[in-house]
PDB file of C-alpha atoms in Angstrom:
ATOM      1  CA  MET A 241       0.000   0.000   0.000  1.00  0.00           C
ATOM      2  CA  GLY A 242       1.411   3.390  -0.935  1.00  0.00           C
ATOM      3  CA  LEU A 243       1.837   6.247   1.474  1.00  0.00           C
ATOM      4  CA  ARG A 244      -1.107   8.603   1.770  1.00  0.00           C
ATOM      5  CA  ARG A 245      -0.285  12.277   1.567  1.00  0.00           C
ATOM      6  CA  PRO A 246      -2.178  14.343   4.169  1.00  0.00           C
ATOM      7  CA  ARG A 247      -4.059  17.280   2.767  1.00  0.00           C
ATOM      8  CA  GLY A 248      -2.052  20.449   2.657  1.00  0.00           C
ATOM      9  CA  SER A 249       1.370  18.976   3.263  1.00  0.00           C
ATOM     10  CA  VAL A 250       4.300  20.205   1.214  1.00  0.00           C
ATOM     11  CA  THR A 251       7.392  18.456  -0.067  1.00  0.00           C
ATOM     12  CA  MET A 252      10.683  19.137   1.675  1.00  0.00           C
ATOM     13  CA  ALA A 253      12.108  20.372  -1.609  1.00  0.00           C
ATOM     14  CA  ARG A 254       9.449  23.044  -1.692  1.00  0.00           C
ATOM     15  CA  PHE A 255      11.157  24.744   1.231  1.00  0.00           C
ATOM     16  CA  ALA A 256      14.747  23.863   0.482  1.00  0.00           C
ATOM     17  CA  GLU A 257      15.465  27.548  -0.139  1.00  0.00           C
ATOM     18  CA  PRO A 258      13.750  30.783   0.992  1.00  0.00           C
ATOM     19  CA  ASP A 259      10.512  31.290  -0.903  1.00  0.00           C
ATOM     20  CA  PRO A 260      10.785  34.578  -2.860  1.00  0.00           C
ATOM     21  CA  THR A 261       7.009  34.979  -2.708  1.00  0.00           C
ATOM     22  CA  MET A 262       7.072  35.374   1.068  1.00  0.00           C
ATOM     23  CA  THR A 263       6.673  38.946   2.206  1.00  0.00           C
ATOM     24  CA  THR A 264       9.081  38.307   5.105  1.00  0.00           C
ATOM     25  CA  PRO A 265      12.573  36.895   4.426  1.00  0.00           C
ATOM     26  CA  VAL A 266      13.272  33.489   5.917  1.00  0.00           C
ATOM     27  CA  PRO A 267      15.862  33.774   8.733  1.00  0.00           C
ATOM     28  CA  ARG A 268      19.177  32.190   7.807  1.00  0.00           C
ATOM     29  CA  ARG A 269      18.994  29.622  10.596  1.00  0.00           C
ATOM     30  CA  VAL A 270      15.586  28.374   9.395  1.00  0.00           C
ATOM     31  CA  ALA A 271      16.594  28.381   5.726  1.00  0.00           C
ATOM     32  CA  ALA A 272      19.735  26.416   6.574  1.00  0.00           C
ATOM     33  CA  ALA A 273      17.730  23.909   8.583  1.00  0.00           C
ATOM     34  CA  LEU A 274      15.249  23.402   5.771  1.00  0.00           C
ATOM     35  CA  LEU A 275      18.059  23.016   3.255  1.00  0.00           C
ATOM     36  CA  THR A 276      19.624  20.355   5.476  1.00  0.00           C
ATOM     37  CA  ILE A 277      16.351  18.438   5.683  1.00  0.00           C
ATOM     38  CA  SER A 278      15.757  18.520   1.934  1.00  0.00           C
ATOM     39  CA  THR A 279      19.347  17.510   1.180  1.00  0.00           C
ATOM     40  CA  LEU A 280      19.215  14.559   3.579  1.00  0.00           C
ATOM     41  CA  ALA A 281      15.901  13.567   2.027  1.00  0.00           C
ATOM     42  CA  GLY A 282      17.518  13.501  -1.392  1.00  0.00           C
ATOM     43  CA  CYS A 283      15.402  16.261  -2.884  1.00  0.00           C
ATOM     44  CA  GLY A 284      17.516  19.341  -2.307  1.00  0.00           C
ATOM     45  CA  PRO A 285      19.516  21.411  -4.771  1.00  0.00           C
ATOM     46  CA  GLY A 286      21.771  19.274  -6.911  1.00  0.00           C
ATOM     47  CA  SER A 287      19.801  16.114  -6.277  1.00  0.00           C
ATOM     48  CA  GLY A 288      18.294  16.139  -9.755  1.00  0.00           C
ATOM     49  CA  GLN A 289      14.817  15.635  -8.314  1.00  0.00           C
ATOM     50  CA  THR A 290      11.960  17.939  -9.145  1.00  0.00           C
ATOM     51  CA  PRO A 291      10.068  19.475  -6.232  1.00  0.00           C
ATOM     52  CA  GLY A 292       6.506  18.302  -5.896  1.00  0.00           C
ATOM     53  CA  PRO A 293       3.563  20.626  -6.597  1.00  0.00           C
ATOM     54  CA  ALA A 294       2.594  23.199  -4.013  1.00  0.00           C
ATOM     55  CA  ALA A 295      -0.315  22.334  -1.762  1.00  0.00           C
ATOM     56  CA  THR A 296      -2.607  24.381   0.405  1.00  0.00           C
ATOM     57  CA  THR A 297      -1.749  24.901   4.053  1.00  0.00           C
ATOM     58  CA  ARG A 298      -2.675  21.879   6.148  1.00  0.00           C
ATOM     59  CA  HIS A 299      -4.380  23.888   8.855  1.00  0.00           C
ATOM     60  CA  ASP A 300      -7.432  24.863   6.846  1.00  0.00           C
ATOM     61  CA  SER A 301     -10.789  25.856   8.315  1.00  0.00           C
ATOM     62  CA  ALA A 302     -11.602  22.240   9.099  1.00  0.00           C
ATOM     63  CA  THR A 303      -8.591  21.603  11.294  1.00  0.00           C
ATOM     64  CA  ARG A 304      -7.567  25.038  12.496  1.00  0.00           C
ATOM     65  CA  ALA A 305     -10.697  25.232  14.644  1.00  0.00           C
ATOM     66  CA  ASP A 306      -9.342  22.819  17.226  1.00  0.00           C
ATOM     67  CA  SER A 307     -10.569  19.282  16.735  1.00  0.00           C
ATOM     68  CA  THR A 308     -12.835  17.356  19.068  1.00  0.00           C
ATOM     69  CA  SER A 309      -9.730  15.525  20.260  1.00  0.00           C
ATOM     70  CA  ASP A 310      -8.825  18.757  22.049  1.00  0.00           C
ATOM     71  CA  ASP A 311     -12.206  18.987  23.752  1.00  0.00           C
ATOM     72  CA  VAL A 312     -11.886  17.450  27.219  1.00  0.00           C
ATOM     73  CA  SER A 313     -15.402  18.246  28.411  1.00  0.00           C
ATOM     74  CA  GLY A 314     -18.231  15.773  28.780  1.00  0.00           C
ATOM     75  CA  VAL A 315     -16.260  12.684  27.787  1.00  0.00           C
ATOM     76  CA  ASP A 316     -14.475  10.105  29.891  1.00  0.00           C
ATOM     77  CA  LYS A 317     -10.876  10.841  28.962  1.00  0.00           C
ATOM     78  CA  PRO A 318      -8.668   9.696  31.855  1.00  0.00           C
ATOM     79  CA  ILE A 319      -5.514  11.352  30.555  1.00  0.00           C
ATOM     80  CA  ALA A 320      -6.877  14.733  29.549  1.00  0.00           C
ATOM     81  CA  GLU A 321      -9.534  15.243  32.212  1.00  0.00           C
ATOM     82  CA  PRO A 322      -7.289  15.604  35.309  1.00  0.00           C
ATOM     83  CA  MET A 323      -5.391  18.401  33.571  1.00  0.00           C
ATOM     84  CA  ARG A 324      -8.307  20.672  32.633  1.00  0.00           C
ATOM     85  CA  GLU A 325      -7.607  23.188  35.369  1.00  0.00           C
ATOM     86  CA  GLN A 326      -3.840  22.891  35.037  1.00  0.00           C
ATOM     87  CA  ALA A 327      -4.038  23.754  31.345  1.00  0.00           C
ATOM     88  CA  THR A 328      -5.287  27.246  32.118  1.00  0.00           C
ATOM     89  CA  ALA A 329      -2.844  27.868  34.950  1.00  0.00           C
ATOM     90  CA  GLY A 330       0.463  29.655  34.596  1.00  0.00           C
ATOM     91  CA  LYS A 331       1.860  31.732  31.783  1.00  0.00           C
ATOM     92  CA  GLN A 332       3.944  30.629  28.857  1.00  0.00           C
ATOM     93  CA  PRO A 333       7.074  32.584  28.019  1.00  0.00           C
ATOM     94  CA  THR A 334       6.938  34.867  25.023  1.00  0.00           C
ATOM     95  CA  ARG A 335       8.710  33.712  21.899  1.00  0.00           C
ATOM     96  CA  GLU A 336      11.473  36.237  22.586  1.00  0.00           C
ATOM     97  CA  ALA A 337      12.308  34.591  25.927  1.00  0.00           C
ATOM     98  CA  SER A 338      15.651  32.875  26.434  1.00  0.00           C
ATOM     99  CA  PRO A 339      15.682  29.040  26.452  1.00  0.00           C
ATOM    100  CA  ALA A 340      16.243  29.066  30.215  1.00  0.00           C
ATOM    101  CA  ALA A 341      12.902  30.834  30.668  1.00  0.00           C
ATOM    102  CA  PHE A 342      10.838  28.083  29.036  1.00  0.00           C
ATOM    103  CA  ASP A 343       8.618  26.091  31.356  1.00  0.00           C
ATOM    104  CA  LEU A 344       9.608  22.664  30.069  1.00  0.00           C
ATOM    105  CA  GLN A 345       8.582  21.146  33.379  1.00  0.00           C
ATOM    106  CA  ARG A 346       4.963  21.416  32.239  1.00  0.00           C
ATOM    107  CA  PHE A 347       5.648  18.650  29.719  1.00  0.00           C
ATOM    108  CA  VAL A 348       7.394  16.421  32.247  1.00  0.00           C
ATOM    109  CA  ASP A 349       4.553  16.890  34.726  1.00  0.00           C
ATOM    110  CA  ALA A 350       1.947  16.014  32.089  1.00  0.00           C
ATOM    111  CA  GLN A 351       3.824  12.946  30.870  1.00  0.00           C
ATOM    112  CA  ASP A 352       4.523  11.676  34.389  1.00  0.00           C
ATOM    113  CA  ARG A 353       0.979  12.146  35.665  1.00  0.00           C
ATOM    114  CA  VAL A 354      -0.494   8.848  36.871  1.00  0.00           C
ATOM    115  CA  VAL A 355      -3.625   8.182  34.827  1.00  0.00           C
ATOM    116  CA  ARG A 356      -4.300   4.500  35.483  1.00  0.00           C
ATOM    117  CA  ALA A 357      -4.061   2.242  38.491  1.00  0.00           C
ATOM    118  CA  PRO A 358      -1.803   1.239  39.998  1.00  0.00           C
ATOM    119  CA  ALA A 359       0.825   3.682  38.717  1.00  0.00           C
ATOM    120  CA  THR A 360       0.657   3.958  34.927  1.00  0.00           C
ATOM    121  CA  THR A 361       1.685   7.370  33.627  1.00  0.00           C
ATOM    122  CA  ALA A 362       0.365   9.230  30.599  1.00  0.00           C
ATOM    123  CA  TYR A 363       3.703   8.749  28.864  1.00  0.00           C
ATOM    124  CA  GLU A 364       3.577   4.989  29.472  1.00  0.00           C
ATOM    125  CA  VAL A 365       0.081   4.905  27.966  1.00  0.00           C
ATOM    126  CA  ALA A 366       1.372   6.762  24.907  1.00  0.00           C
ATOM    127  CA  VAL A 367       4.288   4.356  24.513  1.00  0.00           C
ATOM    128  CA  ALA A 368       2.002   1.327  24.795  1.00  0.00           C
ATOM    129  CA  GLU A 369      -0.363   2.701  22.158  1.00  0.00           C
ATOM    130  CA  LEU A 370       2.471   3.563  19.783  1.00  0.00           C
ATOM    131  CA  LYS A 371       3.851   0.042  20.160  1.00  0.00           C
ATOM    132  CA  ALA A 372       0.386  -1.357  19.463  1.00  0.00           C
ATOM    133  CA  GLY A 373       0.045   0.871  16.404  1.00  0.00           C
ATOM    134  CA  ALA A 374      -3.219   2.474  17.512  1.00  0.00           C
ATOM    135  CA  LYS A 375      -3.601   5.742  19.405  1.00  0.00           C
ATOM    136  CA  GLN A 376      -6.629   5.645  21.709  1.00  0.00           C
ATOM    137  CA  GLU A 377      -6.159   8.130  24.535  1.00  0.00           C
ATOM    138  CA  HIS A 378      -5.571  11.879  24.491  1.00  0.00           C
ATOM    139  CA  TRP A 379      -1.915  12.717  25.018  1.00  0.00           C
ATOM    140  CA  MET A 380      -0.945  14.299  21.726  1.00  0.00           C
ATOM    141  CA  TRP A 381      -0.466  17.825  23.125  1.00  0.00           C
ATOM    142  CA  PHE A 382       2.402  16.984  25.460  1.00  0.00           C
ATOM    143  CA  VAL A 383       3.998  13.967  23.760  1.00  0.00           C
ATOM    144  CA  PHE A 384       4.205  15.397  20.223  1.00  0.00           C
ATOM    145  CA  PRO A 385       3.960  19.157  20.825  1.00  0.00           C
ATOM    146  CA  GLN A 386       3.436  21.598  17.970  1.00  0.00           C
ATOM    147  CA  LEU A 387       4.389  25.173  17.272  1.00  0.00           C
ATOM    148  CA  THR A 388       1.987  27.763  18.657  1.00  0.00           C
ATOM    149  CA  GLY A 389      -0.456  29.585  16.389  1.00  0.00           C
ATOM    150  CA  LEU A 390      -1.484  26.730  14.098  1.00  0.00           C
ATOM    151  CA  ALA A 391      -5.060  26.307  15.333  1.00  0.00           C
ATOM    152  CA  ARG A 392      -7.647  28.995  14.690  1.00  0.00           C
ATOM    153  CA  ASN A 393      -9.529  28.334  17.937  1.00  0.00           C
ATOM    154  CA  PRO A 394      -7.048  26.525  20.186  1.00  0.00           C
ATOM    155  CA  SER A 395      -8.232  24.822  23.343  1.00  0.00           C
ATOM    156  CA  PRO A 396      -6.615  25.559  26.716  1.00  0.00           C
ATOM    157  CA  MET A 397      -4.726  22.268  26.419  1.00  0.00           C
ATOM    158  CA  SER A 398      -3.363  23.223  23.003  1.00  0.00           C
ATOM    159  CA  GLN A 399      -2.265  26.597  24.282  1.00  0.00           C
ATOM    160  CA  ARG A 400      -0.730  25.163  27.430  1.00  0.00           C
ATOM    161  CA  TYR A 401       1.515  22.715  25.573  1.00  0.00           C
ATOM    162  CA  ALA A 402       2.321  24.707  22.442  1.00  0.00           C
ATOM    163  CA  ILE A 403       5.979  25.346  21.611  1.00  0.00           C
ATOM    164  CA  VAL A 404       6.404  29.111  21.294  1.00  0.00           C
ATOM    165  CA  SER A 405       9.584  29.279  19.206  1.00  0.00           C
ATOM    166  CA  LEU A 406      12.424  27.427  17.537  1.00  0.00           C
ATOM    167  CA  ALA A 407      14.501  28.227  20.620  1.00  0.00           C
ATOM    168  CA  GLU A 408      12.029  26.396  22.853  1.00  0.00           C
ATOM    169  CA  ALA A 409      11.975  23.428  20.457  1.00  0.00           C
ATOM    170  CA  ARG A 410      15.758  23.222  20.709  1.00  0.00           C
ATOM    171  CA  ALA A 411      15.580  23.500  24.488  1.00  0.00           C
ATOM    172  CA  TYR A 412      13.007  20.678  24.472  1.00  0.00           C
ATOM    173  CA  LEU A 413      15.374  18.453  22.491  1.00  0.00           C
ATOM    174  CA  ALA A 414      18.258  19.342  24.802  1.00  0.00           C
ATOM    175  CA  ASP A 415      16.287  18.361  27.892  1.00  0.00           C
ATOM    176  CA  PRO A 416      17.608  14.952  29.043  1.00  0.00           C
ATOM    177  CA  VAL A 417      14.122  13.577  29.692  1.00  0.00           C
ATOM    178  CA  LEU A 418      11.968  15.218  27.038  1.00  0.00           C
ATOM    179  CA  GLY A 419      14.467  14.967  24.198  1.00  0.00           C
ATOM    180  CA  ARG A 420      15.059  11.274  24.824  1.00  0.00           C
ATOM    181  CA  ARG A 421      11.357  10.501  25.114  1.00  0.00           C
ATOM    182  CA  LEU A 422      10.484  12.345  21.909  1.00  0.00           C
ATOM    183  CA  ALA A 423      13.197  10.484  20.020  1.00  0.00           C
ATOM    184  CA  ASP A 424      12.052   7.176  21.525  1.00  0.00           C
ATOM    185  CA  CYS A 425       8.451   7.825  20.446  1.00  0.00           C
ATOM    186  CA  ALA A 426       9.619   8.727  16.949  1.00  0.00           C
ATOM    187  CA  ARG A 427      11.525   5.440  16.750  1.00  0.00           C
ATOM    188  CA  LEU A 428       8.426   3.544  17.842  1.00  0.00           C
ATOM    189  CA  LEU A 429       6.629   5.055  14.854  1.00  0.00           C
ATOM    190  CA  LEU A 430       9.482   4.012  12.587  1.00  0.00           C
ATOM    191  CA  ALA A 431       9.068   0.442  13.827  1.00  0.00           C
ATOM    192  CA  GLN A 432       5.497   0.368  12.485  1.00  0.00           C
ATOM    193  CA  PRO A 433       4.690  -0.597   8.882  1.00  0.00           C
ATOM    194  CA  ALA A 434       5.004   2.344   6.480  1.00  0.00           C
ATOM    195  CA  LEU A 435       1.274   2.669   5.874  1.00  0.00           C
ATOM    196  CA  GLY A 436       0.981   6.376   6.590  1.00  0.00           C
ATOM    197  CA  ALA A 437       0.266   8.140   9.863  1.00  0.00           C
ATOM    198  CA  THR A 438      -3.499   7.685   9.573  1.00  0.00           C
ATOM    199  CA  ALA A 439      -2.988   3.962  10.097  1.00  0.00           C
ATOM    200  CA  ILE A 440      -2.167   4.832  13.730  1.00  0.00           C
ATOM    201  CA  PHE A 441      -3.707   8.267  14.309  1.00  0.00           C
ATOM    202  CA  SER A 442      -6.925  10.019  13.412  1.00  0.00           C
ATOM    203  CA  THR A 443      -6.688  12.406  10.461  1.00  0.00           C
ATOM    204  CA  VAL A 444      -6.455  15.389  12.809  1.00  0.00           C
ATOM    205  CA  ASP A 445      -3.816  13.805  15.044  1.00  0.00           C
ATOM    206  CA  ALA A 446      -1.831  12.676  11.999  1.00  0.00           C
ATOM    207  CA  ALA A 447      -1.706  16.318  10.911  1.00  0.00           C
ATOM    208  CA  LYS A 448      -0.521  17.290  14.398  1.00  0.00           C
ATOM    209  CA  LEU A 449       2.186  14.641  14.226  1.00  0.00           C
ATOM    210  CA  GLN A 450       3.350  16.029  10.889  1.00  0.00           C
ATOM    211  CA  SER A 451       3.526  19.517  12.433  1.00  0.00           C
ATOM    212  CA  SER A 452       5.479  18.240  15.425  1.00  0.00           C
ATOM    213  CA  MET A 453       7.954  16.243  13.358  1.00  0.00           C
ATOM    214  CA  THR A 454       8.466  19.199  11.008  1.00  0.00           C
ATOM    215  CA  LEU A 455       9.226  21.489  13.945  1.00  0.00           C
ATOM    216  CA  PHE A 456      11.692  19.130  15.613  1.00  0.00           C
ATOM    217  CA  SER A 457      13.329  18.134  12.330  1.00  0.00           C
ATOM    218  CA  ILE A 458      14.195  21.792  11.820  1.00  0.00           C
ATOM    219  CA  ALA A 459      15.218  22.252  15.453  1.00  0.00           C
ATOM    220  CA  ALA A 460      17.574  19.266  15.180  1.00  0.00           C
ATOM    221  CA  ALA A 461      18.901  20.152  11.715  1.00  0.00           C
ATOM    222  CA  GLY A 462      22.534  19.392  11.024  1.00  0.00           C
ATOM    223  CA  ALA A 463      22.371  15.865  12.368  1.00  0.00           C
ATOM    224  CA  ALA A 464      20.539  12.715  11.406  1.00  0.00           C
ATOM    225  CA  ASN A 465      17.404  12.579  13.514  1.00  0.00           C
ATOM    226  CA  PRO A 466      14.396  10.285  13.836  1.00  0.00           C
ATOM    227  CA  PHE A 467      11.970  13.179  13.325  1.00  0.00           C
ATOM    228  CA  ARG A 468      13.071  13.650   9.724  1.00  0.00           C
ATOM    229  CA  GLU A 469      12.860   9.876   9.325  1.00  0.00           C
ATOM    230  CA  VAL A 470       9.240   9.915  10.536  1.00  0.00           C
ATOM    231  CA  LEU A 471       8.405  12.499   7.866  1.00  0.00           C
ATOM    232  CA  GLU A 472       9.919  10.149   5.282  1.00  0.00           C
ATOM    233  CA  HIS A 473       8.327   7.036   6.755  1.00  0.00           C
ATOM    234  CA  SER A 474       4.815   8.304   7.475  1.00  0.00           C
ATOM    235  CA  PHE A 475       4.338  11.356   5.231  1.00  0.00           C
ATOM    236  CA  GLY A 476       6.316  10.608   2.093  1.00  0.00           C
ATOM    237  CA  GLY A 477       8.949  13.166   3.073  1.00  0.00           C
ATOM    238  CA  ARG A 478       6.454  16.013   3.150  1.00  0.00           C
ATOM    239  CA  VAL A 479       6.739  18.724   5.794  1.00  0.00           C
ATOM    240  CA  ASP A 480       3.896  20.769   7.287  1.00  0.00           C
ATOM    241  CA  ALA A 481       3.556  24.038   5.366  1.00  0.00           C
ATOM    242  CA  ALA A 482       1.964  25.979   8.217  1.00  0.00           C
ATOM    243  CA  THR A 483       4.805  25.162  10.600  1.00  0.00           C
ATOM    244  CA  VAL A 484       7.465  26.135   8.074  1.00  0.00           C
ATOM    245  CA  LYS A 485       5.678  29.377   7.234  1.00  0.00           C
ATOM    246  CA  ARG A 486       5.343  30.319  10.880  1.00  0.00           C
ATOM    247  CA  LEU A 487       9.002  29.585  11.552  1.00  0.00           C
ATOM    248  CA  ALA A 488       9.849  31.965   8.717  1.00  0.00           C
ATOM    249  CA  ASP A 489       8.600  34.793  10.931  1.00  0.00           C
ATOM    250  CA  PRO A 490      11.743  36.580  12.228  1.00  0.00           C
ATOM    251  CA  GLY A 491      10.284  36.415  15.742  1.00  0.00           C
ATOM    252  CA  HIS A 492      10.825  32.674  15.783  1.00  0.00           C
TER     253      HIS A 492
END
């Protein structure tokens, strides 16, 4: 079975170099990261491959208005429900903040929260579901976080666990717990048959995974990383256009 291409995704080659149609120049660090990804994928300059056709932004009106998977009200969701109040508490750092100012502990706390008896954590549930090849519970926000600003009407949970900048994404990868866990989860996906992300996730969560892997592929550019491999394995090498466009903002 061939890989299915999620609506609105864009080939890596599409963003191998700064897009001259953008009104804001792509920062050098982002352009270099994207060039690295496309080169490693075999579709960058000099590869002889032709970039695929442009596609519309993934986060269209259907998905930008946060999905029902972000709604933690009225449904028995043992992972999401205990964190409803916590999601609205505290303030996130602005995207101009230094890496040391990022509240990465919020991710550790969410992943380590006991959600099943006798002592099963949310992260352990996520790992078990990834190994089984079927996501059931609601842990996407804090296991595969995305860049802020992608959803039109984000839920408190989405806002709480959004990554505010490329600097925070790099700090996340540098964290000894979070970076290792994210890489481990990516490798669990790579161990699954290459049937496309929707074989494991809902359509909405597959799009979120693509956003997350695009963000961390760029954050980890310059070295082989499992996040780029997930894009190849589950999305045919296509990055999320909305994430790339937002990272092109000089503020990121």
